[in-house]
Amino acid sequence: MEKVKIGILGLGAISGIYLQNLTEVFQDVEVAGVYDLFADKVAAVTEKYSTAKTYASMEEMLQDKELEIILNLTRPLEHYETTKAALLAGKHVYSEKPLASTYEQGCELVTLAQEKGLMLGGAPDTFLGAGIQTCRKLIADGFIGTPIGAAARMVCHGHEGWHPAPEFYYQSGAGPMMDMGPYYLTALVNLLGGVKEVTGVVSKGFETRTITSQPHYGQNIKVEVPTHVNGILKFANGAVGTITTTFDVYDNQTVLEIYGTKGTLRAPDPNGFGGPVQLLRAEDGAFKEMPLLFEYRENSRGLGVADMARALRSGRQMRADYSQTLHVLELMTAFEKSSVQGRTLQMETSYERKPAMRNDLVKGILD
């Protein structure tokens, strides 16, 4: 297969693992160009990856006819404008999460991609890793019987105590749900299918936060978004799930459990690709660790865009496409809307799961 040439837009911290995997692991892609507003970041990348072209502006990059896919690694609040610009330039786009800051923006991007016949998808791609894919197979093979429920929790006290620039996490478009919700919700819909109803209750535990990390020690942050989000999800298959994401609690928890008529499945942290999978069957009386049945157990960010590249060449559907990223975006924004309106909301989007990963292929080459 002819390699798909990718341009990376934005060279923040997460770009390092993308660059590593797209150049060393995944064989169907080529990082052909990079751009960032900060020239020193571009210089550092091109020193290590000398084959990547550089550009004077984002607009110049988007006009490069050799680039087929734009990997959008800009900051979340910039995803809408930058993805829109790339689509208007005729590029397929794979974006870091979330698709956009609002559901309405996400709908606009999806409509634009459809009108122009372009592929649009994005992170997280952790659900394609060994952990969640093993859980999906165990559920499909009947190990927990019929799924009837789920619980997800991401509990911590926020970022101001350790992150060098924590302000963003408390501004519009961020908060615990927009920051970490994509991992949990993407895993849930891949394990249980689409959601049809949502009820939410949200709150804000602290009006301001004081930074205790360097280099902004002592600076106060105004909190603009809900920092404690509780949601109830009714899945199309009849299962009922709960999710909590919070920056208000003095504890650290990452929980993702699926409940069935014959047992319970503890999934690994959905922010990772591997991790332990534990199964409790009624007859066993205790959890047992299950073997991982798929490849990509380590940090494999870039797996989703490699899957997009394979889909682009083969004509099949990509697994992390806009039907998934838009459904998850609607879910994340619906919890606050439900809380404000004081009622259960019917989802506008629906979601059908894409094919599961295969475990009989050479690592780095997708089906």
mmCIF file of C-alpha atoms in Angstrom:
data_model
loop_
_atom_site.group_PDB
_atom_site.id
_atom_site.type_symbol
_atom_site.label_atom_id
_atom_site.label_comp_id
_atom_site.label_asym_id
_atom_site.label_seq_id
_atom_site.Cartn_x
_atom_site.Cartn_y
_atom_site.Cartn_z
ATOM 1 C CA MET A 1 0.000 0.000 0.000
ATOM 2 C CA GLU A 2 1.237 3.484 -0.847
ATOM 3 C CA LYS A 3 1.925 5.363 2.361
ATOM 4 C CA VAL A 4 -0.495 8.106 3.378
ATOM 5 C CA LYS A 5 1.262 11.414 3.965
ATOM 6 C CA ILE A 6 0.303 13.180 7.165
ATOM 7 C CA GLY A 7 0.820 16.759 8.289
ATOM 8 C CA ILE A 8 0.933 17.396 12.024
ATOM 9 C CA LEU A 9 -0.609 20.674 13.135
ATOM 10 C CA GLY A 10 0.502 21.597 16.651
ATOM 11 C CA LEU A 11 3.615 20.301 18.401
ATOM 12 C CA GLY A 12 2.695 20.361 22.070
ATOM 13 C CA ALA A 13 3.681 17.711 24.597
ATOM 14 C CA ILE A 14 1.444 14.990 23.177
ATOM 15 C CA SER A 15 3.011 15.302 19.725
ATOM 16 C CA GLY A 16 6.095 13.392 20.911
ATOM 17 C CA ILE A 17 4.377 10.020 21.235
ATOM 18 C CA TYR A 18 2.461 10.559 18.001
ATOM 19 C CA LEU A 19 5.678 11.290 16.127
ATOM 20 C CA GLN A 20 7.419 8.299 17.649
ATOM 21 C CA ASN A 21 4.654 5.846 16.792
ATOM 22 C CA LEU A 22 3.850 7.241 13.343
ATOM 23 C CA THR A 23 7.497 6.993 12.326
ATOM 24 C CA GLU A 24 8.544 3.806 14.128
ATOM 25 C CA VAL A 25 5.449 1.592 14.547
ATOM 26 C CA PHE A 26 2.753 2.222 11.947
ATOM 27 C CA GLN A 27 3.886 1.304 8.467
ATOM 28 C CA ASP A 28 1.110 2.766 6.321
ATOM 29 C CA VAL A 29 1.808 6.419 7.128
ATOM 30 C CA GLU A 30 4.517 9.005 6.625
ATOM 31 C CA VAL A 31 4.896 12.206 8.637
ATOM 32 C CA ALA A 32 5.513 14.521 5.688
ATOM 33 C CA GLY A 33 5.066 17.945 7.301
ATOM 34 C CA VAL A 34 4.793 19.738 10.642
ATOM 35 C CA TYR A 35 3.690 23.186 11.764
ATOM 36 C CA ASP A 36 3.445 25.043 15.061
ATOM 37 C CA LEU A 37 3.193 28.716 15.970
ATOM 38 C CA PHE A 38 6.421 28.378 17.971
ATOM 39 C CA ALA A 39 9.462 28.026 15.725
ATOM 40 C CA ASP A 40 11.559 26.406 18.453
ATOM 41 C CA LYS A 41 9.134 23.467 18.641
ATOM 42 C CA VAL A 42 9.314 23.018 14.874
ATOM 43 C CA ALA A 43 13.101 23.138 14.950
ATOM 44 C CA ALA A 44 13.282 20.514 17.693
ATOM 45 C CA VAL A 45 11.027 18.157 15.755
ATOM 46 C CA THR A 46 12.738 18.566 12.391
ATOM 47 C CA GLU A 47 16.119 18.028 14.001
ATOM 48 C CA LYS A 48 14.944 14.572 15.015
ATOM 49 C CA TYR A 49 12.641 13.890 12.063
ATOM 50 C CA SER A 50 14.505 15.563 9.223
ATOM 51 C CA THR A 51 12.242 14.266 6.437
ATOM 52 C CA ALA A 52 9.264 16.371 7.586
ATOM 53 C CA LYS A 53 8.698 19.611 5.704
ATOM 54 C CA THR A 54 8.066 22.884 7.539
ATOM 55 C CA TYR A 55 5.841 25.802 6.659
ATOM 56 C CA ALA A 56 5.636 29.531 7.261
ATOM 57 C CA SER A 57 1.971 29.323 8.306
ATOM 58 C CA MET A 58 -0.907 26.946 8.844
ATOM 59 C CA GLU A 59 -2.418 28.167 5.607
ATOM 60 C CA GLU A 60 0.734 27.180 3.704
ATOM 61 C CA MET A 61 0.641 23.743 5.248
ATOM 62 C CA LEU A 62 -2.999 23.244 4.281
ATOM 63 C CA GLN A 63 -2.190 24.111 0.671
ATOM 64 C CA ASP A 64 0.464 21.388 0.422
ATOM 65 C CA LYS A 65 -1.040 18.986 -2.111
ATOM 66 C CA GLU A 66 1.107 16.086 -0.895
ATOM 67 C CA LEU A 67 -0.573 16.008 2.514
ATOM 68 C CA GLU A 68 -3.687 13.843 2.639
ATOM 69 C CA ILE A 69 -4.469 13.806 6.377
ATOM 70 C CA ILE A 70 -4.038 16.632 8.869
ATOM 71 C CA LEU A 71 -3.384 15.385 12.395
ATOM 72 C CA ASN A 72 -4.780 18.209 14.519
ATOM 73 C CA LEU A 73 -2.906 18.410 17.832
ATOM 74 C CA THR A 74 -3.758 22.031 18.601
ATOM 75 C CA ARG A 75 -5.282 23.028 21.950
ATOM 76 C CA PRO A 76 -8.914 21.908 22.455
ATOM 77 C CA LEU A 77 -10.385 25.410 22.131
ATOM 78 C CA GLU A 78 -8.708 25.664 18.716
ATOM 79 C CA HIS A 79 -9.994 22.357 17.332
ATOM 80 C CA TYR A 80 -13.093 23.819 15.687
ATOM 81 C CA GLU A 81 -11.356 26.604 13.749
ATOM 82 C CA THR A 82 -8.326 24.559 12.717
ATOM 83 C CA THR A 83 -10.304 21.475 11.714
ATOM 84 C CA LYS A 84 -12.711 23.633 9.731
ATOM 85 C CA ALA A 85 -9.820 25.293 7.901
ATOM 86 C CA ALA A 86 -8.313 21.907 7.043
ATOM 87 C CA LEU A 87 -11.623 20.541 5.749
ATOM 88 C CA LEU A 88 -12.157 23.659 3.631
ATOM 89 C CA ALA A 89 -8.692 23.054 2.180
ATOM 90 C CA GLY A 90 -9.783 19.549 1.134
ATOM 91 C CA LYS A 91 -7.878 17.587 3.789
ATOM 92 C CA HIS A 92 -9.040 14.587 5.756
ATOM 93 C CA VAL A 93 -8.726 15.384 9.467
ATOM 94 C CA TYR A 94 -7.928 13.360 12.551
ATOM 95 C CA SER A 95 -8.167 15.529 15.682
ATOM 96 C CA GLU A 96 -7.138 15.131 19.276
ATOM 97 C CA LYS A 97 -10.117 15.112 21.629
ATOM 98 C CA PRO A 98 -12.597 16.653 21.747
ATOM 99 C CA LEU A 99 -13.970 17.136 18.229
ATOM 100 C CA ALA A 100 -14.975 20.693 19.217
ATOM 101 C CA SER A 101 -15.860 22.698 22.323
ATOM 102 C CA THR A 102 -19.611 22.610 21.691
ATOM 103 C CA TYR A 103 -22.004 20.125 20.162
ATOM 104 C CA GLU A 104 -23.173 22.731 17.661
ATOM 105 C CA GLN A 105 -19.611 23.255 16.434
ATOM 106 C CA GLY A 106 -19.164 19.510 16.136
ATOM 107 C CA CYS A 107 -22.316 19.211 14.026
ATOM 108 C CA GLU A 108 -21.049 21.955 11.723
ATOM 109 C CA LEU A 109 -17.731 20.155 11.208
ATOM 110 C CA VAL A 110 -19.444 16.846 10.468
ATOM 111 C CA THR A 111 -21.781 18.499 7.958
ATOM 112 C CA LEU A 112 -18.812 20.149 6.248
ATOM 113 C CA ALA A 113 -16.920 16.849 6.033
ATOM 114 C CA GLN A 114 -19.981 15.130 4.568
ATOM 115 C CA GLU A 115 -20.515 17.873 1.996
ATOM 116 C CA LYS A 116 -16.892 17.679 0.854
ATOM 117 C CA GLY A 117 -16.658 13.890 0.954
ATOM 118 C CA LEU A 118 -13.820 13.940 3.490
ATOM 119 C CA MET A 119 -12.958 11.669 6.381
ATOM 120 C CA LEU A 120 -13.186 13.198 9.852
ATOM 121 C CA GLY A 121 -12.410 11.452 13.098
ATOM 122 C CA GLY A 122 -10.312 11.660 16.171
ATOM 123 C CA ALA A 123 -9.091 10.712 19.580
ATOM 124 C CA PRO A 124 -9.193 8.999 21.866
ATOM 125 C CA ASP A 125 -7.918 5.865 20.156
ATOM 126 C CA THR A 126 -7.170 4.087 23.429
ATOM 127 C CA PHE A 127 -10.314 1.979 22.886
ATOM 128 C CA LEU A 128 -8.457 0.278 20.016
ATOM 129 C CA GLY A 129 -5.803 -1.000 22.408
ATOM 130 C CA ALA A 130 -5.465 -4.438 23.960
ATOM 131 C CA GLY A 131 -7.374 -3.581 27.162
ATOM 132 C CA ILE A 132 -10.740 -2.365 25.875
ATOM 133 C CA GLN A 133 -10.641 -4.692 22.847
ATOM 134 C CA THR A 134 -10.178 -7.663 25.193
ATOM 135 C CA CYS A 135 -13.158 -6.459 27.232
ATOM 136 C CA ARG A 136 -15.239 -6.124 24.079
ATOM 137 C CA LYS A 137 -14.463 -9.720 23.076
ATOM 138 C CA LEU A 138 -15.226 -11.074 26.554
ATOM 139 C CA ILE A 139 -18.608 -9.337 26.479
ATOM 140 C CA ALA A 140 -19.318 -10.526 22.925
ATOM 141 C CA ASP A 141 -18.420 -14.093 23.895
ATOM 142 C CA GLY A 142 -20.917 -14.052 26.769
ATOM 143 C CA PHE A 143 -18.543 -14.076 29.735
ATOM 144 C CA ILE A 144 -20.752 -11.652 31.724
ATOM 145 C CA GLY A 145 -24.039 -12.685 30.145
ATOM 146 C CA THR A 146 -26.318 -9.888 28.953
ATOM 147 C CA PRO A 147 -24.927 -6.434 29.814
ATOM 148 C CA ILE A 148 -27.277 -4.582 32.141
ATOM 149 C CA GLY A 149 -25.219 -1.695 33.520
ATOM 150 C CA ALA A 150 -21.954 0.155 33.817
ATOM 151 C CA ALA A 151 -20.124 2.556 36.115
ATOM 152 C CA ALA A 152 -17.318 4.968 35.289
ATOM 153 C CA ARG A 153 -15.465 7.286 37.671
ATOM 154 C CA MET A 154 -12.571 9.678 37.152
ATOM 155 C CA VAL A 155 -11.910 11.239 40.544
ATOM 156 C CA CYS A 156 -9.122 13.690 41.403
ATOM 157 C CA HIS A 157 -8.552 17.191 42.752
ATOM 158 C CA GLY A 158 -7.517 18.854 39.531
ATOM 159 C CA HIS A 159 -4.274 20.081 38.056
ATOM 160 C CA GLU A 160 -3.207 23.179 39.973
ATOM 161 C CA GLY A 161 -0.932 21.242 42.291
ATOM 162 C CA TRP A 162 1.299 19.719 39.606
ATOM 163 C CA HIS A 163 0.609 21.051 36.106
ATOM 164 C CA PRO A 164 2.873 23.907 34.865
ATOM 165 C CA ALA A 165 -0.050 25.679 33.139
ATOM 166 C CA PRO A 166 -3.295 24.508 34.762
ATOM 167 C CA GLU A 167 -5.469 27.532 33.899
ATOM 168 C CA PHE A 168 -6.988 25.947 30.798
ATOM 169 C CA TYR A 169 -8.546 23.076 32.734
ATOM 170 C CA TYR A 170 -10.941 25.476 34.451
ATOM 171 C CA GLN A 171 -11.891 27.559 31.415
ATOM 172 C CA SER A 172 -14.700 27.239 28.895
ATOM 173 C CA GLY A 173 -14.381 24.106 26.817
ATOM 174 C CA ALA A 174 -12.507 22.217 29.530
ATOM 175 C CA GLY A 175 -13.304 20.862 32.991
ATOM 176 C CA PRO A 176 -13.190 17.213 34.063
ATOM 177 C CA MET A 177 -15.810 16.008 31.593
ATOM 178 C CA MET A 178 -14.341 17.609 28.473
ATOM 179 C CA ASP A 179 -10.817 16.714 29.568
ATOM 180 C CA MET A 180 -11.186 13.091 30.683
ATOM 181 C CA GLY A 181 -14.758 12.205 29.720
ATOM 182 C CA PRO A 182 -13.801 11.298 26.139
ATOM 183 C CA TYR A 183 -11.773 8.302 27.337
ATOM 184 C CA TYR A 184 -14.520 6.854 29.520
ATOM 185 C CA LEU A 185 -17.441 7.579 27.210
ATOM 186 C CA THR A 186 -15.619 6.306 24.118
ATOM 187 C CA ALA A 187 -14.819 3.079 25.952
ATOM 188 C CA LEU A 188 -18.415 2.735 27.144
ATOM 189 C CA VAL A 189 -20.023 3.162 23.728
ATOM 190 C CA ASN A 190 -17.536 0.717 22.236
ATOM 191 C CA LEU A 191 -18.412 -1.861 24.874
ATOM 192 C CA LEU A 192 -22.165 -1.275 25.076
ATOM 193 C CA GLY A 193 -23.165 0.660 21.953
ATOM 194 C CA GLY A 194 -24.833 4.034 21.567
ATOM 195 C CA VAL A 195 -26.698 6.036 24.205
ATOM 196 C CA LYS A 196 -30.286 7.239 23.725
ATOM 197 C CA GLU A 197 -31.037 9.184 26.937
ATOM 198 C CA VAL A 198 -28.958 11.298 29.329
ATOM 199 C CA THR A 199 -29.593 12.804 32.751
ATOM 200 C CA GLY A 200 -27.011 15.015 34.399
ATOM 201 C CA VAL A 201 -26.333 16.929 37.608
ATOM 202 C CA VAL A 202 -23.311 19.212 37.721
ATOM 203 C CA SER A 203 -21.747 21.544 40.261
ATOM 204 C CA LYS A 204 -18.692 23.684 40.937
ATOM 205 C CA GLY A 205 -16.984 22.995 44.246
ATOM 206 C CA PHE A 206 -14.600 25.978 44.216
ATOM 207 C CA GLU A 207 -15.044 29.385 42.608
ATOM 208 C CA THR A 208 -11.279 29.903 42.428
ATOM 209 C CA ARG A 209 -8.192 27.703 42.502
ATOM 210 C CA THR A 210 -4.744 28.620 43.779
ATOM 211 C CA ILE A 211 -1.828 27.276 41.777
ATOM 212 C CA THR A 212 0.765 25.504 43.914
ATOM 213 C CA SER A 213 2.973 24.345 41.045
ATOM 214 C CA GLN A 214 5.723 26.198 39.268
ATOM 215 C CA PRO A 215 6.128 28.526 37.448
ATOM 216 C CA HIS A 216 2.823 30.207 38.486
ATOM 217 C CA TYR A 217 2.892 29.385 42.203
ATOM 218 C CA GLY A 218 0.378 31.487 44.170
ATOM 219 C CA GLN A 219 -1.645 32.657 41.163
ATOM 220 C CA ASN A 220 -5.430 32.383 41.476
ATOM 221 C CA ILE A 221 -7.560 30.862 38.723
ATOM 222 C CA LYS A 222 -11.211 31.734 38.212
ATOM 223 C CA VAL A 223 -13.221 28.548 37.667
ATOM 224 C CA GLU A 224 -15.558 28.990 34.684
ATOM 225 C CA VAL A 225 -16.918 25.462 34.238
ATOM 226 C CA PRO A 226 -18.572 22.716 36.301
ATOM 227 C CA THR A 227 -15.895 20.703 38.084
ATOM 228 C CA HIS A 228 -18.099 17.887 39.399
ATOM 229 C CA VAL A 229 -20.205 16.138 36.751
ATOM 230 C CA ASN A 230 -22.573 13.239 37.412
ATOM 231 C CA GLY A 231 -24.423 11.528 34.585
ATOM 232 C CA ILE A 232 -26.852 8.684 33.993
ATOM 233 C CA LEU A 233 -26.820 7.061 30.580
ATOM 234 C CA LYS A 234 -29.511 4.851 29.108
ATOM 235 C CA PHE A 235 -28.003 2.823 26.293
ATOM 236 C CA ALA A 236 -29.954 1.795 23.211
ATOM 237 C CA ASN A 237 -29.555 -1.867 24.257
ATOM 238 C CA GLY A 238 -31.353 -1.189 27.554
ATOM 239 C CA ALA A 239 -28.304 -1.093 29.834
ATOM 240 C CA VAL A 240 -28.037 1.804 32.305
ATOM 241 C CA GLY A 241 -24.726 3.397 33.201
ATOM 242 C CA THR A 242 -23.403 6.088 35.502
ATOM 243 C CA ILE A 243 -20.402 8.373 35.105
ATOM 244 C CA THR A 244 -18.690 10.787 37.474
ATOM 245 C CA THR A 245 -15.833 13.077 36.529
ATOM 246 C CA THR A 246 -14.540 15.517 39.107
ATOM 247 C CA PHE A 247 -11.723 17.911 39.947
ATOM 248 C CA ASP A 248 -13.215 18.535 43.420
ATOM 249 C CA VAL A 249 -12.358 15.391 45.381
ATOM 250 C CA TYR A 250 -9.260 14.712 47.489
ATOM 251 C CA ASP A 251 -8.697 11.243 46.097
ATOM 252 C CA ASN A 252 -7.618 9.549 42.890
ATOM 253 C CA GLN A 253 -9.792 6.913 41.236
ATOM 254 C CA THR A 254 -10.097 5.512 37.750
ATOM 255 C CA VAL A 255 -12.966 3.042 37.537
ATOM 256 C CA LEU A 256 -14.667 1.443 34.546
ATOM 257 C CA GLU A 257 -16.927 -1.529 35.228
ATOM 258 C CA ILE A 258 -19.454 -3.379 33.086
ATOM 259 C CA TYR A 259 -22.205 -5.385 34.803
ATOM 260 C CA GLY A 260 -23.965 -8.382 33.271
ATOM 261 C CA THR A 261 -26.464 -11.064 34.159
ATOM 262 C CA LYS A 262 -23.639 -13.565 34.758
ATOM 263 C CA GLY A 263 -20.757 -11.464 35.996
ATOM 264 C CA THR A 264 -18.843 -8.197 36.273
ATOM 265 C CA LEU A 265 -15.973 -6.953 34.137
ATOM 266 C CA ARG A 266 -13.406 -4.460 35.417
ATOM 267 C CA ALA A 267 -11.830 -2.698 32.473
ATOM 268 C CA PRO A 268 -8.420 -1.007 32.636
ATOM 269 C CA ASP A 269 -7.969 2.756 32.821
ATOM 270 C CA PRO A 270 -9.416 3.924 29.467
ATOM 271 C CA ASN A 271 -6.732 6.616 29.259
ATOM 272 C CA GLY A 272 -4.294 3.804 28.470
ATOM 273 C CA PHE A 273 -4.068 1.080 25.843
ATOM 274 C CA GLY A 274 -3.304 -1.927 28.031
ATOM 275 C CA GLY A 275 -3.705 -2.560 31.731
ATOM 276 C CA PRO A 276 -5.341 -5.355 33.727
ATOM 277 C CA VAL A 277 -8.716 -6.820 32.745
ATOM 278 C CA GLN A 278 -10.517 -8.515 35.627
ATOM 279 C CA LEU A 279 -13.548 -10.785 35.433
ATOM 280 C CA LEU A 280 -15.876 -11.857 38.255
ATOM 281 C CA ARG A 281 -18.251 -14.696 37.465
ATOM 282 C CA ALA A 282 -21.039 -15.627 39.860
ATOM 283 C CA GLU A 283 -19.651 -19.132 40.339
ATOM 284 C CA ASP A 284 -16.118 -17.894 41.074
ATOM 285 C CA GLY A 285 -16.821 -15.440 43.899
ATOM 286 C CA ALA A 286 -13.687 -13.398 43.185
ATOM 287 C CA PHE A 287 -12.146 -11.389 40.384
ATOM 288 C CA LYS A 288 -9.654 -13.124 38.111
ATOM 289 C CA GLU A 289 -7.225 -11.363 35.808
ATOM 290 C CA MET A 290 -7.787 -12.229 32.176
ATOM 291 C CA PRO A 291 -5.085 -12.398 29.507
ATOM 292 C CA LEU A 292 -4.975 -9.570 26.973
ATOM 293 C CA LEU A 293 -5.990 -10.959 23.596
ATOM 294 C CA PHE A 294 -4.889 -8.153 21.298
ATOM 295 C CA GLU A 295 -1.872 -6.124 20.279
ATOM 296 C CA TYR A 296 -1.127 -2.486 21.266
ATOM 297 C CA ARG A 297 -0.694 -2.712 25.024
ATOM 298 C CA GLU A 298 1.797 0.147 25.354
ATOM 299 C CA ASN A 299 1.176 3.831 24.616
ATOM 300 C CA SER A 300 0.064 3.518 20.990
ATOM 301 C CA ARG A 301 -1.276 7.007 20.292
ATOM 302 C CA GLY A 302 -1.424 7.354 16.553
ATOM 303 C CA LEU A 303 -3.264 4.033 16.202
ATOM 304 C CA GLY A 304 -6.459 5.878 15.302
ATOM 305 C CA VAL A 305 -4.885 7.980 12.544
ATOM 306 C CA ALA A 306 -3.101 4.877 11.198
ATOM 307 C CA ASP A 307 -6.507 3.183 11.072
ATOM 308 C CA MET A 308 -7.837 6.221 9.188
ATOM 309 C CA ALA A 309 -4.987 5.927 6.685
ATOM 310 C CA ARG A 310 -5.756 2.241 6.093
ATOM 311 C CA ALA A 311 -9.453 3.069 5.659
ATOM 312 C CA LEU A 312 -8.576 5.827 3.192
ATOM 313 C CA ARG A 313 -6.643 3.385 0.998
ATOM 314 C CA SER A 314 -8.950 0.367 1.354
ATOM 315 C CA GLY A 315 -12.340 2.076 1.244
ATOM 316 C CA ARG A 316 -13.543 0.562 4.515
ATOM 317 C CA GLN A 317 -14.893 2.606 7.429
ATOM 318 C CA MET A 318 -12.461 4.009 9.944
ATOM 319 C CA ARG A 319 -13.033 2.941 13.519
ATOM 320 C CA ALA A 320 -12.675 6.338 15.249
ATOM 321 C CA ASP A 321 -14.819 8.299 12.820
ATOM 322 C CA TYR A 322 -17.033 11.346 13.323
ATOM 323 C CA SER A 323 -20.088 9.263 14.220
ATOM 324 C CA GLN A 324 -18.196 8.307 17.371
ATOM 325 C CA THR A 325 -16.525 11.629 18.184
ATOM 326 C CA LEU A 326 -19.771 13.577 17.641
ATOM 327 C CA HIS A 327 -21.812 11.118 19.741
ATOM 328 C CA VAL A 328 -19.305 11.443 22.574
ATOM 329 C CA LEU A 329 -19.257 15.245 22.239
ATOM 330 C CA GLU A 330 -23.043 15.355 22.477
ATOM 331 C CA LEU A 331 -22.913 13.173 25.582
ATOM 332 C CA MET A 332 -20.304 15.342 27.302
ATOM 333 C CA THR A 333 -22.229 18.560 26.680
ATOM 334 C CA ALA A 334 -25.632 17.004 27.430
ATOM 335 C CA PHE A 335 -24.887 16.414 31.120
ATOM 336 C CA GLU A 336 -24.652 20.147 31.865
ATOM 337 C CA LYS A 337 -27.648 20.922 29.635
ATOM 338 C CA SER A 338 -29.697 18.310 31.473
ATOM 339 C CA SER A 339 -28.632 19.724 34.827
ATOM 340 C CA VAL A 340 -29.545 23.284 33.861
ATOM 341 C CA GLN A 341 -32.900 22.252 32.379
ATOM 342 C CA GLY A 342 -33.696 19.794 35.157
ATOM 343 C CA ARG A 343 -34.797 16.995 32.853
ATOM 344 C CA THR A 344 -33.708 13.910 30.962
ATOM 345 C CA LEU A 345 -32.551 14.637 27.417
ATOM 346 C CA GLN A 346 -33.038 12.502 24.340
ATOM 347 C CA MET A 347 -29.880 12.136 22.285
ATOM 348 C CA GLU A 348 -29.959 13.560 18.765
ATOM 349 C CA THR A 349 -27.099 11.402 17.512
ATOM 350 C CA SER A 350 -27.022 7.631 17.424
ATOM 351 C CA TYR A 351 -24.004 5.350 17.268
ATOM 352 C CA GLU A 352 -23.285 1.967 15.730
ATOM 353 C CA ARG A 353 -20.033 0.328 16.744
ATOM 354 C CA LYS A 354 -17.404 -0.223 14.087
ATOM 355 C CA PRO A 355 -15.737 -3.646 13.657
ATOM 356 C CA ALA A 356 -13.549 -4.837 16.507
ATOM 357 C CA MET A 357 -9.799 -5.028 16.092
ATOM 358 C CA ARG A 358 -8.223 -8.220 14.770
ATOM 359 C CA ASN A 359 -5.494 -10.049 16.657
ATOM 360 C CA ASP A 360 -3.931 -12.013 13.804
ATOM 361 C CA LEU A 361 -2.051 -9.223 12.032
ATOM 362 C CA VAL A 362 1.512 -7.943 11.964
ATOM 363 C CA LYS A 363 1.988 -5.123 14.460
ATOM 364 C CA GLY A 364 1.979 -1.767 12.693
ATOM 365 C CA ILE A 365 -0.175 -2.915 9.757
ATOM 366 C CA LEU A 366 -3.923 -2.670 10.323
ATOM 367 C CA ASP A 367 -6.669 -4.689 8.658
#
